């Protein structure tokens, strides 16, 4: 059975959008888990609940990062194998992905149960916020296998040339999460534990649907929990390719945790709550940017395996344009109608609204550059340059540290808000020329090479 079902007559633009639209939709649907939790917590638990979920989020987000690391690492190998017309290598990548999900889930369970409270304390959580946040963290710890599998399986399905099925499974899970959030938080008053349980049940639907897909005639691959022909080198290859994505998630978790700590030092619980709201606004764009990048990855990896460098360039330039347009448009909307969007998470607290408006203006003006950094990371991973992708991801984390340390000392709370955009501007000056140079070298073209139109 062939590894590709793609019509051979698709143009570069059509092939990009064929993956990008379902990928963006899938990421936005995935983000609904977090955003819907925030909406219900903000209205039914209050600003302390928002602060608590924002301190729990950097910990639980690690599970999604681990799942995506496995999914995109093995998915890249599946797409390359499709380009090479090698079904054996594709099945081998899937077998190793399933083993990694199982092993890493056990490790994550131990980490969350034994160190969850410590990680909350490090962020400066007081007794009330810590008690609320711990409900969320420990629930996800016990369900680590489900959350990691739910992060990986849409990428595996997408790289198996079925992006619409992957998106459909995520939509089913997200709709379930909305209903259960209302039931568990609004009706049963289970607070953050209810939000966690709702999300875990919804993720289970995605996992079960994915397993059914790989047992059906839609896929030439099969999910098997096996140790036959398992090699550590293949596991390492998957983790190496996906490590840059995991670092992006670690970066996001680390930066949010560090911001939480600094906001508690220079502000109050209310400031952390405002940061949670601004974070949800940022997350919507970040998910779009990540969806564009992940939508770019299967065709770029395919073109890489098929030795078609010109198609790699055209697809990458198209993804860059879409990322910039999306980022600038979203910030313009946030800047123009902040009170309306903040009201989704706030039930009539004017001090919280005022703080969140200030946060949007100071924290999000350069977010389109953050989207381009995500795109650059996934680009290098897609063309089998895991080292460069990992370097960008680590740099994205480290460059924040001096800004977060010095700016608050000079500017107080405003310095905390400004740390991320200023560090992003600095890193983009370095990273974007790296992508441009790699494309030039790969295609042996001049800087005047025309870019494909949208």
GROMACS .gro file of C-alpha atoms in nm:
model
  454
    1UNK     CA    1   0.000   0.000   0.000
    2UNK     CA    2   0.154   0.337  -0.094
    3UNK     CA    3   0.262   0.581   0.172
    4UNK     CA    4   0.109   0.883   0.004
    5UNK     CA    5  -0.243   0.952  -0.105
    6UNK     CA    6  -0.172   1.309  -0.223
    7UNK     CA    7  -0.293   1.402  -0.572
    8UNK     CA    8   0.017   1.449  -0.788
    9UNK     CA    9  -0.125   1.761  -0.955
   10UNK     CA   10  -0.133   1.980  -0.641
   11UNK     CA   11   0.058   2.308  -0.663
   12UNK     CA   12   0.301   2.420  -0.390
   13UNK     CA   13   0.040   2.658  -0.245
   14UNK     CA   14  -0.234   2.396  -0.255
   15UNK     CA   15  -0.016   2.137  -0.088
   16UNK     CA   16   0.087   2.385   0.185
   17UNK     CA   17  -0.270   2.487   0.262
   18UNK     CA   18  -0.382   2.125   0.249
   19UNK     CA   19  -0.170   2.067   0.558
   20UNK     CA   20  -0.167   2.416   0.709
   21UNK     CA   21  -0.543   2.469   0.738
   22UNK     CA   22  -0.610   2.143   0.927
   23UNK     CA   23  -0.295   2.200   1.132
   24UNK     CA   24  -0.395   2.555   1.233
   25UNK     CA   25  -0.745   2.435   1.310
   26UNK     CA   26  -0.603   2.146   1.513
   27UNK     CA   27  -0.377   2.376   1.715
   28UNK     CA   28  -0.659   2.621   1.783
   29UNK     CA   29  -0.882   2.336   1.887
   30UNK     CA   30  -0.606   2.207   2.113
   31UNK     CA   31  -0.573   2.555   2.260
   32UNK     CA   32  -0.943   2.553   2.340
   33UNK     CA   33  -0.866   2.304   2.616
   34UNK     CA   34  -0.657   2.564   2.796
   35UNK     CA   35  -0.862   2.871   2.701
   36UNK     CA   36  -1.199   2.719   2.790
   37UNK     CA   37  -1.055   2.611   3.126
   38UNK     CA   38  -0.949   2.972   3.181
   39UNK     CA   39  -1.291   3.112   3.089
   40UNK     CA   40  -1.479   2.885   3.327
   41UNK     CA   41  -1.222   2.920   3.607
   42UNK     CA   42  -1.222   3.300   3.571
   43UNK     CA   43  -1.601   3.321   3.601
   44UNK     CA   44  -1.671   3.046   3.856
   45UNK     CA   45  -1.355   3.046   4.073
   46UNK     CA   46  -1.236   3.406   4.032
   47UNK     CA   47  -0.903   3.581   3.995
   48UNK     CA   48  -0.733   3.348   4.247
   49UNK     CA   49  -0.838   3.055   4.031
   50UNK     CA   50  -0.684   3.226   3.727
   51UNK     CA   51  -0.360   3.284   3.919
   52UNK     CA   52  -0.361   2.918   4.032
   53UNK     CA   53  -0.416   2.775   3.684
   54UNK     CA   54  -0.144   3.002   3.547
   55UNK     CA   55   0.100   2.858   3.802
   56UNK     CA   56  -0.011   2.502   3.730
   57UNK     CA   57   0.009   2.552   3.354
   58UNK     CA   58   0.392   2.557   3.320
   59UNK     CA   59   0.400   2.216   3.488
   60UNK     CA   60   0.118   2.045   3.299
   61UNK     CA   61   0.227   2.199   2.968
   62UNK     CA   62   0.534   1.977   2.988
   63UNK     CA   63   0.315   1.673   2.913
   64UNK     CA   64   0.189   1.826   2.589
   65UNK     CA   65   0.548   1.911   2.494
   66UNK     CA   66   0.660   1.552   2.552
   67UNK     CA   67   0.375   1.423   2.338
   68UNK     CA   68   0.449   1.667   2.058
   69UNK     CA   69   0.822   1.585   2.076
   70UNK     CA   70   0.743   1.220   2.008
   71UNK     CA   71   0.472   1.296   1.754
   72UNK     CA   72   0.664   1.545   1.545
   73UNK     CA   73   0.994   1.355   1.572
   74UNK     CA   74   0.848   1.025   1.455
   75UNK     CA   75   0.609   1.207   1.221
   76UNK     CA   76   0.904   1.372   1.046
   77UNK     CA   77   1.057   1.028   0.990
   78UNK     CA   78   0.724   0.900   0.857
   79UNK     CA   79   0.702   1.189   0.607
   80UNK     CA   80   1.063   1.141   0.498
   81UNK     CA   81   0.992   0.769   0.452
   82UNK     CA   82   0.688   0.857   0.241
   83UNK     CA   83   0.906   1.078   0.022
   84UNK     CA   84   1.155   0.792  -0.011
   85UNK     CA   85   0.873   0.538  -0.078
   86UNK     CA   86   0.990   0.325   0.216
   87UNK     CA   87   0.696   0.178   0.416
   88UNK     CA   88   0.923  -0.028   0.642
   89UNK     CA   89   1.094   0.284   0.781
   90UNK     CA   90   0.756   0.450   0.837
   91UNK     CA   91   0.627   0.155   1.043
   92UNK     CA   92   0.952   0.144   1.237
   93UNK     CA   93   0.910   0.511   1.331
   94UNK     CA   94   0.556   0.447   1.459
   95UNK     CA   95   0.665   0.143   1.664
   96UNK     CA   96   0.935   0.344   1.838
   97UNK     CA   97   0.693   0.632   1.900
   98UNK     CA   98   0.450   0.405   2.088
   99UNK     CA   99   0.731   0.268   2.305
  100UNK     CA  100   0.857   0.617   2.387
  101UNK     CA  101   0.507   0.735   2.484
  102UNK     CA  102   0.475   0.447   2.730
  103UNK     CA  103   0.816   0.487   2.893
  104UNK     CA  104   0.809   0.866   2.919
  105UNK     CA  105   0.455   0.861   3.063
  106UNK     CA  106   0.574   0.655   3.360
  107UNK     CA  107   0.861   0.897   3.421
  108UNK     CA  108   0.626   1.197   3.403
  109UNK     CA  109   0.387   1.037   3.654
  110UNK     CA  110   0.666   1.004   3.911
  111UNK     CA  111   0.779   1.364   3.851
  112UNK     CA  112   0.434   1.518   3.891
  113UNK     CA  113   0.330   1.324   4.199
  114UNK     CA  114   0.654   1.379   4.392
  115UNK     CA  115   0.762   1.726   4.279
  116UNK     CA  116   0.441   1.905   4.174
  117UNK     CA  117   0.405   2.098   4.501
  118UNK     CA  118   0.772   2.198   4.498
  119UNK     CA  119   0.740   2.340   4.146
  120UNK     CA  120   0.446   2.552   4.258
  121UNK     CA  121   0.635   2.678   4.563
  122UNK     CA  122   0.928   2.787   4.345
  123UNK     CA  123   0.692   3.016   4.151
  124UNK     CA  124   0.594   3.196   4.472
  125UNK     CA  125   0.246   3.046   4.513
  126UNK     CA  126   0.087   3.125   4.848
  127UNK     CA  127  -0.120   2.873   5.045
  128UNK     CA  128  -0.457   2.940   4.874
  129UNK     CA  129  -0.321   2.945   4.519
  130UNK     CA  130  -0.102   2.640   4.582
  131UNK     CA  131  -0.396   2.435   4.709
  132UNK     CA  132  -0.601   2.519   4.398
  133UNK     CA  133  -0.312   2.460   4.156
  134UNK     CA  134  -0.220   2.128   4.313
  135UNK     CA  135  -0.565   1.993   4.225
  136UNK     CA  136  -0.484   2.056   3.860
  137UNK     CA  137  -0.126   1.929   3.864
  138UNK     CA  138  -0.185   1.600   4.043
  139UNK     CA  139  -0.483   1.512   3.825
  140UNK     CA  140  -0.269   1.546   3.513
  141UNK     CA  141   0.012   1.351   3.678
  142UNK     CA  142  -0.205   1.043   3.719
  143UNK     CA  143  -0.324   1.076   3.357
  144UNK     CA  144   0.020   1.146   3.205
  145UNK     CA  145  -0.012   0.860   2.952
  146UNK     CA  146  -0.338   1.001   2.812
  147UNK     CA  147  -0.208   1.359   2.780
  148UNK     CA  148   0.122   1.258   2.617
  149UNK     CA  149  -0.050   1.018   2.377
  150UNK     CA  150  -0.308   1.287   2.292
  151UNK     CA  151  -0.024   1.527   2.206
  152UNK     CA  152   0.154   1.276   1.982
  153UNK     CA  153  -0.117   1.097   1.790
  154UNK     CA  154  -0.254   1.389   1.582
  155UNK     CA  155   0.097   1.450   1.447
  156UNK     CA  156   0.136   1.081   1.362
  157UNK     CA  157  -0.197   1.080   1.178
  158UNK     CA  158  -0.118   1.407   0.999
  159UNK     CA  159   0.217   1.277   0.876
  160UNK     CA  160   0.042   0.959   0.763
  161UNK     CA  161  -0.125   1.190   0.508
  162UNK     CA  162  -0.458   1.222   0.692
  163UNK     CA  163  -0.463   1.580   0.829
  164UNK     CA  164  -0.843   1.607   0.821
  165UNK     CA  165  -0.889   1.300   1.040
  166UNK     CA  166  -0.637   1.437   1.290
  167UNK     CA  167  -0.825   1.767   1.305
  168UNK     CA  168  -1.161   1.591   1.340
  169UNK     CA  169  -1.040   1.395   1.642
  170UNK     CA  170  -0.913   1.712   1.808
  171UNK     CA  171  -1.242   1.891   1.743
  172UNK     CA  172  -1.435   1.603   1.901
  173UNK     CA  173  -1.215   1.624   2.209
  174UNK     CA  174  -1.242   2.003   2.235
  175UNK     CA  175  -1.621   2.005   2.213
  176UNK     CA  176  -1.634   1.740   2.483
  177UNK     CA  177  -1.406   1.954   2.701
  178UNK     CA  178  -1.640   2.255   2.675
  179UNK     CA  179  -1.943   2.054   2.785
  180UNK     CA  180  -1.755   1.886   3.071
  181UNK     CA  181  -1.601   2.214   3.189
  182UNK     CA  182  -1.947   2.361   3.232
  183UNK     CA  183  -2.065   2.046   3.409
  184UNK     CA  184  -1.766   1.996   3.642
  185UNK     CA  185  -1.676   2.361   3.715
  186UNK     CA  186  -2.006   2.544   3.673
  187UNK     CA  187  -2.252   2.283   3.807
  188UNK     CA  188  -2.054   2.047   4.032
  189UNK     CA  189  -1.818   2.323   4.162
  190UNK     CA  190  -1.510   2.098   4.141
  191UNK     CA  191  -1.288   2.404   4.077
  192UNK     CA  192  -0.951   2.329   3.912
  193UNK     CA  193  -0.980   1.955   3.964
  194UNK     CA  194  -1.296   1.966   3.755
  195UNK     CA  195  -1.111   2.152   3.478
  196UNK     CA  196  -0.837   1.888   3.478
  197UNK     CA  197  -1.076   1.592   3.472
  198UNK     CA  198  -1.275   1.749   3.187
  199UNK     CA  199  -0.959   1.792   2.980
  200UNK     CA  200  -0.833   1.439   3.051
  201UNK     CA  201  -1.164   1.279   2.944
  202UNK     CA  202  -1.165   1.491   2.627
  203UNK     CA  203  -0.805   1.391   2.547
  204UNK     CA  204  -0.903   1.026   2.591
  205UNK     CA  205  -1.148   1.064   2.304
  206UNK     CA  206  -0.866   1.184   2.077
  207UNK     CA  207  -0.644   0.892   2.183
  208UNK     CA  208  -0.911   0.627   2.128
  209UNK     CA  209  -1.002   0.774   1.789
  210UNK     CA  210  -0.636   0.774   1.687
  211UNK     CA  211  -0.589   0.411   1.784
  212UNK     CA  212  -0.898   0.318   1.581
  213UNK     CA  213  -0.755   0.509   1.282
  214UNK     CA  214  -0.429   0.309   1.289
  215UNK     CA  215  -0.628  -0.014   1.309
  216UNK     CA  216  -0.838   0.077   1.004
  217UNK     CA  217  -0.799   0.061   0.628
  218UNK     CA  218  -0.730   0.437   0.618
  219UNK     CA  219  -0.369   0.379   0.722
  220UNK     CA  220  -0.097   0.144   0.596
  221UNK     CA  221   0.063   0.169   0.943
  222UNK     CA  222  -0.037  -0.012   1.261
  223UNK     CA  223   0.002   0.083   1.627
  224UNK     CA  224   0.188  -0.198   1.803
  225UNK     CA  225   0.334  -0.209   2.152
  226UNK     CA  226   0.639  -0.417   2.072
  227UNK     CA  227   1.002  -0.450   2.171
  228UNK     CA  228   1.091  -0.659   1.866
  229UNK     CA  229   1.348  -0.477   1.649
  230UNK     CA  230   1.343  -0.181   1.887
  231UNK     CA  231   1.675   0.005   1.878
  232UNK     CA  232   1.790   0.281   2.110
  233UNK     CA  233   1.939   0.469   1.813
  234UNK     CA  234   1.592   0.503   1.655
  235UNK     CA  235   1.444   0.627   1.983
  236UNK     CA  236   1.725   0.879   2.007
  237UNK     CA  237   1.664   0.992   1.648
  238UNK     CA  238   1.296   1.062   1.724
  239UNK     CA  239   1.380   1.252   2.042
  240UNK     CA  240   1.657   1.441   1.865
  241UNK     CA  241   1.427   1.554   1.584
  242UNK     CA  242   1.149   1.643   1.824
  243UNK     CA  243   1.373   1.787   2.096
  244UNK     CA  244   1.356   2.139   1.952
  245UNK     CA  245   0.977   2.133   1.986
  246UNK     CA  246   1.006   2.005   2.344
  247UNK     CA  247   1.249   2.285   2.417
  248UNK     CA  248   0.992   2.531   2.279
  249UNK     CA  249   0.742   2.394   2.529
  250UNK     CA  250   0.999   2.399   2.806
  251UNK     CA  251   1.079   2.755   2.704
  252UNK     CA  252   0.714   2.854   2.730
  253UNK     CA  253   0.677   2.677   3.066
  254UNK     CA  254   1.000   2.821   3.200
  255UNK     CA  255   0.919   3.176   3.089
  256UNK     CA  256   0.566   3.164   3.229
  257UNK     CA  257   0.694   3.026   3.559
  258UNK     CA  258   0.963   3.294   3.578
  259UNK     CA  259   0.710   3.564   3.493
  260UNK     CA  260   0.480   3.428   3.765
  261UNK     CA  261   0.762   3.454   4.017
  262UNK     CA  262   0.858   3.806   3.910
  263UNK     CA  263   0.497   3.925   3.907
  264UNK     CA  264   0.453   3.795   4.261
  265UNK     CA  265   0.773   3.981   4.362
  266UNK     CA  266   0.691   4.314   4.192
  267UNK     CA  267   0.311   4.289   4.182
  268UNK     CA  268   0.029   4.088   4.341
  269UNK     CA  269  -0.197   3.789   4.279
  270UNK     CA  270  -0.403   4.024   4.063
  271UNK     CA  271  -0.100   4.087   3.839
  272UNK     CA  272  -0.052   3.712   3.794
  273UNK     CA  273  -0.422   3.683   3.705
  274UNK     CA  274  -0.381   3.959   3.444
  275UNK     CA  275  -0.077   3.778   3.308
  276UNK     CA  276  -0.291   3.464   3.274
  277UNK     CA  277  -0.543   3.657   3.061
  278UNK     CA  278  -0.270   3.815   2.846
  279UNK     CA  279  -0.119   3.467   2.815
  280UNK     CA  280  -0.443   3.333   2.672
  281UNK     CA  281  -0.440   3.614   2.415
  282UNK     CA  282  -0.080   3.528   2.325
  283UNK     CA  283  -0.161   3.158   2.314
  284UNK     CA  284  -0.420   3.208   2.041
  285UNK     CA  285  -0.158   3.356   1.807
  286UNK     CA  286   0.116   3.119   1.921
  287UNK     CA  287  -0.107   2.824   1.834
  288UNK     CA  288  -0.176   2.971   1.489
  289UNK     CA  289   0.199   3.018   1.434
  290UNK     CA  290   0.269   2.667   1.556
  291UNK     CA  291  -0.009   2.535   1.333
  292UNK     CA  292   0.145   2.710   1.033
  293UNK     CA  293   0.486   2.564   1.121
  294UNK     CA  294   0.350   2.213   1.174
  295UNK     CA  295   0.148   2.244   0.853
  296UNK     CA  296   0.469   2.337   0.674
  297UNK     CA  297   0.660   2.042   0.819
  298UNK     CA  298   0.506   1.742   0.633
  299UNK     CA  299   0.546   1.888   0.281
  300UNK     CA  300   0.893   2.029   0.357
  301UNK     CA  301   1.006   1.695   0.500
  302UNK     CA  302   0.854   1.520   0.198
  303UNK     CA  303   1.034   1.755  -0.044
  304UNK     CA  304   1.355   1.699   0.152
  305UNK     CA  305   1.321   1.322   0.118
  306UNK     CA  306   1.226   1.358  -0.249
  307UNK     CA  307   1.527   1.589  -0.319
  308UNK     CA  308   1.317   1.891  -0.430
  309UNK     CA  309   1.494   2.196  -0.276
  310UNK     CA  310   1.308   2.461  -0.478
  311UNK     CA  311   0.979   2.337  -0.338
  312UNK     CA  312   1.124   2.361   0.014
  313UNK     CA  313   1.200   2.731  -0.041
  314UNK     CA  314   0.861   2.814  -0.189
  315UNK     CA  315   0.676   2.642   0.095
  316UNK     CA  316   0.891   2.811   0.360
  317UNK     CA  317   0.847   3.160   0.216
  318UNK     CA  318   0.472   3.110   0.201
  319UNK     CA  319   0.467   3.002   0.567
  320UNK     CA  320   0.670   3.311   0.666
  321UNK     CA  321   0.426   3.546   0.496
  322UNK     CA  322   0.123   3.387   0.658
  323UNK     CA  323   0.289   3.394   1.003
  324UNK     CA  324   0.368   3.767   0.979
  325UNK     CA  325   0.021   3.862   0.853
  326UNK     CA  326  -0.150   3.658   1.127
  327UNK     CA  327   0.063   3.811   1.404
  328UNK     CA  328   0.018   4.174   1.302
  329UNK     CA  329  -0.356   4.127   1.245
  330UNK     CA  330  -0.414   3.965   1.585
  331UNK     CA  331  -0.224   4.237   1.773
  332UNK     CA  332  -0.422   4.506   1.591
  333UNK     CA  333  -0.745   4.338   1.701
  334UNK     CA  334  -0.626   4.305   2.062
  335UNK     CA  335  -0.512   4.668   2.071
  336UNK     CA  336  -0.843   4.791   1.928
  337UNK     CA  337  -1.087   4.584   2.140
  338UNK     CA  338  -0.906   4.480   2.460
  339UNK     CA  339  -1.200   4.514   2.702
  340UNK     CA  340  -1.424   4.285   2.497
  341UNK     CA  341  -1.168   4.005   2.482
  342UNK     CA  342  -1.059   4.041   2.845
  343UNK     CA  343  -1.424   4.019   2.949
  344UNK     CA  344  -1.426   3.655   2.841
  345UNK     CA  345  -1.212   3.571   3.145
  346UNK     CA  346  -1.317   3.839   3.393
  347UNK     CA  347  -1.650   3.873   3.574
  348UNK     CA  348  -1.659   4.246   3.649
  349UNK     CA  349  -1.324   4.318   3.819
  350UNK     CA  350  -1.215   4.663   3.687
  351UNK     CA  351  -0.868   4.644   3.847
  352UNK     CA  352  -0.803   4.315   3.668
  353UNK     CA  353  -0.924   4.460   3.338
  354UNK     CA  354  -0.697   4.765   3.372
  355UNK     CA  355  -0.392   4.550   3.447
  356UNK     CA  356  -0.464   4.315   3.157
  357UNK     CA  357  -0.504   4.604   2.908
  358UNK     CA  358  -0.163   4.737   3.010
  359UNK     CA  359  -0.019   4.387   2.973
  360UNK     CA  360  -0.150   4.348   2.618
  361UNK     CA  361   0.007   4.676   2.510
  362UNK     CA  362   0.347   4.609   2.670
  363UNK     CA  363   0.378   4.233   2.627
  364UNK     CA  364   0.240   4.145   2.283
  365UNK     CA  365   0.357   4.409   2.034
  366UNK     CA  366   0.639   4.186   1.897
  367UNK     CA  367   0.462   3.852   1.908
  368UNK     CA  368   0.472   3.807   1.528
  369UNK     CA  369   0.851   3.770   1.565
  370UNK     CA  370   0.798   3.494   1.819
  371UNK     CA  371   0.591   3.318   1.554
  372UNK     CA  372   0.879   3.343   1.306
  373UNK     CA  373   1.117   3.192   1.561
  374UNK     CA  374   0.881   2.896   1.600
  375UNK     CA  375   0.871   2.865   1.221
  376UNK     CA  376   1.253   2.872   1.199
  377UNK     CA  377   1.281   2.596   1.458
  378UNK     CA  378   1.040   2.366   1.277
  379UNK     CA  379   1.203   2.445   0.940
  380UNK     CA  380   1.544   2.320   1.052
  381UNK     CA  381   1.386   2.015   1.211
  382UNK     CA  382   1.196   1.940   0.890
  383UNK     CA  383   1.517   1.930   0.683
  384UNK     CA  384   1.689   1.702   0.934
  385UNK     CA  385   1.901   1.971   1.101
  386UNK     CA  386   1.801   1.892   1.457
  387UNK     CA  387   2.113   2.060   1.598
  388UNK     CA  388   2.022   2.403   1.463
  389UNK     CA  389   1.659   2.364   1.565
  390UNK     CA  390   1.763   2.271   1.918
  391UNK     CA  391   2.007   2.563   1.937
  392UNK     CA  392   1.734   2.812   1.842
  393UNK     CA  393   1.495   2.668   2.099
  394UNK     CA  394   1.752   2.678   2.380
  395UNK     CA  395   1.857   3.030   2.282
  396UNK     CA  396   1.494   3.140   2.292
  397UNK     CA  397   1.486   3.037   2.656
  398UNK     CA  398   1.825   3.168   2.766
  399UNK     CA  399   1.793   3.510   2.601
  400UNK     CA  400   1.500   3.587   2.830
  401UNK     CA  401   1.700   3.552   3.152
  402UNK     CA  402   1.897   3.879   3.155
  403UNK     CA  403   1.590   4.077   3.047
  404UNK     CA  404   1.374   3.924   3.321
  405UNK     CA  405   1.646   3.985   3.580
  406UNK     CA  406   1.745   4.345   3.502
  407UNK     CA  407   1.436   4.513   3.351
  408UNK     CA  408   1.209   4.465   3.658
  409UNK     CA  409   1.480   4.620   3.877
  410UNK     CA  410   1.471   4.931   3.659
  411UNK     CA  411   1.103   4.947   3.557
  412UNK     CA  412   0.915   4.738   3.816
  413UNK     CA  413   0.608   4.552   3.690
  414UNK     CA  414   0.639   4.715   3.345
  415UNK     CA  415   0.987   4.566   3.318
  416UNK     CA  416   0.841   4.217   3.365
  417UNK     CA  417   0.586   4.282   3.091
  418UNK     CA  418   0.855   4.410   2.849
  419UNK     CA  419   1.109   4.132   2.901
  420UNK     CA  420   0.972   3.886   2.646
  421UNK     CA  421   0.911   4.118   2.347
  422UNK     CA  422   1.252   4.286   2.379
  423UNK     CA  423   1.437   3.954   2.403
  424UNK     CA  424   1.237   3.820   2.106
  425UNK     CA  425   1.344   4.115   1.892
  426UNK     CA  426   1.709   4.047   1.978
  427UNK     CA  427   1.688   3.675   1.897
  428UNK     CA  428   1.501   3.730   1.570
  429UNK     CA  429   1.787   3.949   1.443
  430UNK     CA  430   2.008   3.639   1.469
  431UNK     CA  431   1.770   3.356   1.376
  432UNK     CA  432   1.594   3.489   1.065
  433UNK     CA  433   1.918   3.540   0.867
  434UNK     CA  434   2.007   3.177   0.953
  435UNK     CA  435   1.695   3.055   0.773
  436UNK     CA  436   1.759   3.285   0.476
  437UNK     CA  437   2.119   3.165   0.446
  438UNK     CA  438   2.018   2.796   0.465
  439UNK     CA  439   1.761   2.840   0.189
  440UNK     CA  440   2.015   3.019  -0.030
  441UNK     CA  441   2.275   2.748   0.020
  442UNK     CA  442   2.022   2.472  -0.040
  443UNK     CA  443   1.896   2.618  -0.367
  444UNK     CA  444   2.208   2.803  -0.486
  445UNK     CA  445   2.008   3.119  -0.553
  446UNK     CA  446   2.068   3.490  -0.514
  447UNK     CA  447   1.897   3.710  -0.251
  448UNK     CA  448   1.674   3.847  -0.524
  449UNK     CA  449   1.491   3.517  -0.566
  450UNK     CA  450   1.117   3.598  -0.602
  451UNK     CA  451   0.893   3.481  -0.324
  452UNK     CA  452   0.574   3.293  -0.405
  453UNK     CA  453   0.254   3.490  -0.378
  454UNK     CA  454  -0.015   3.402  -0.125
   0.00000   0.00000   0.00000
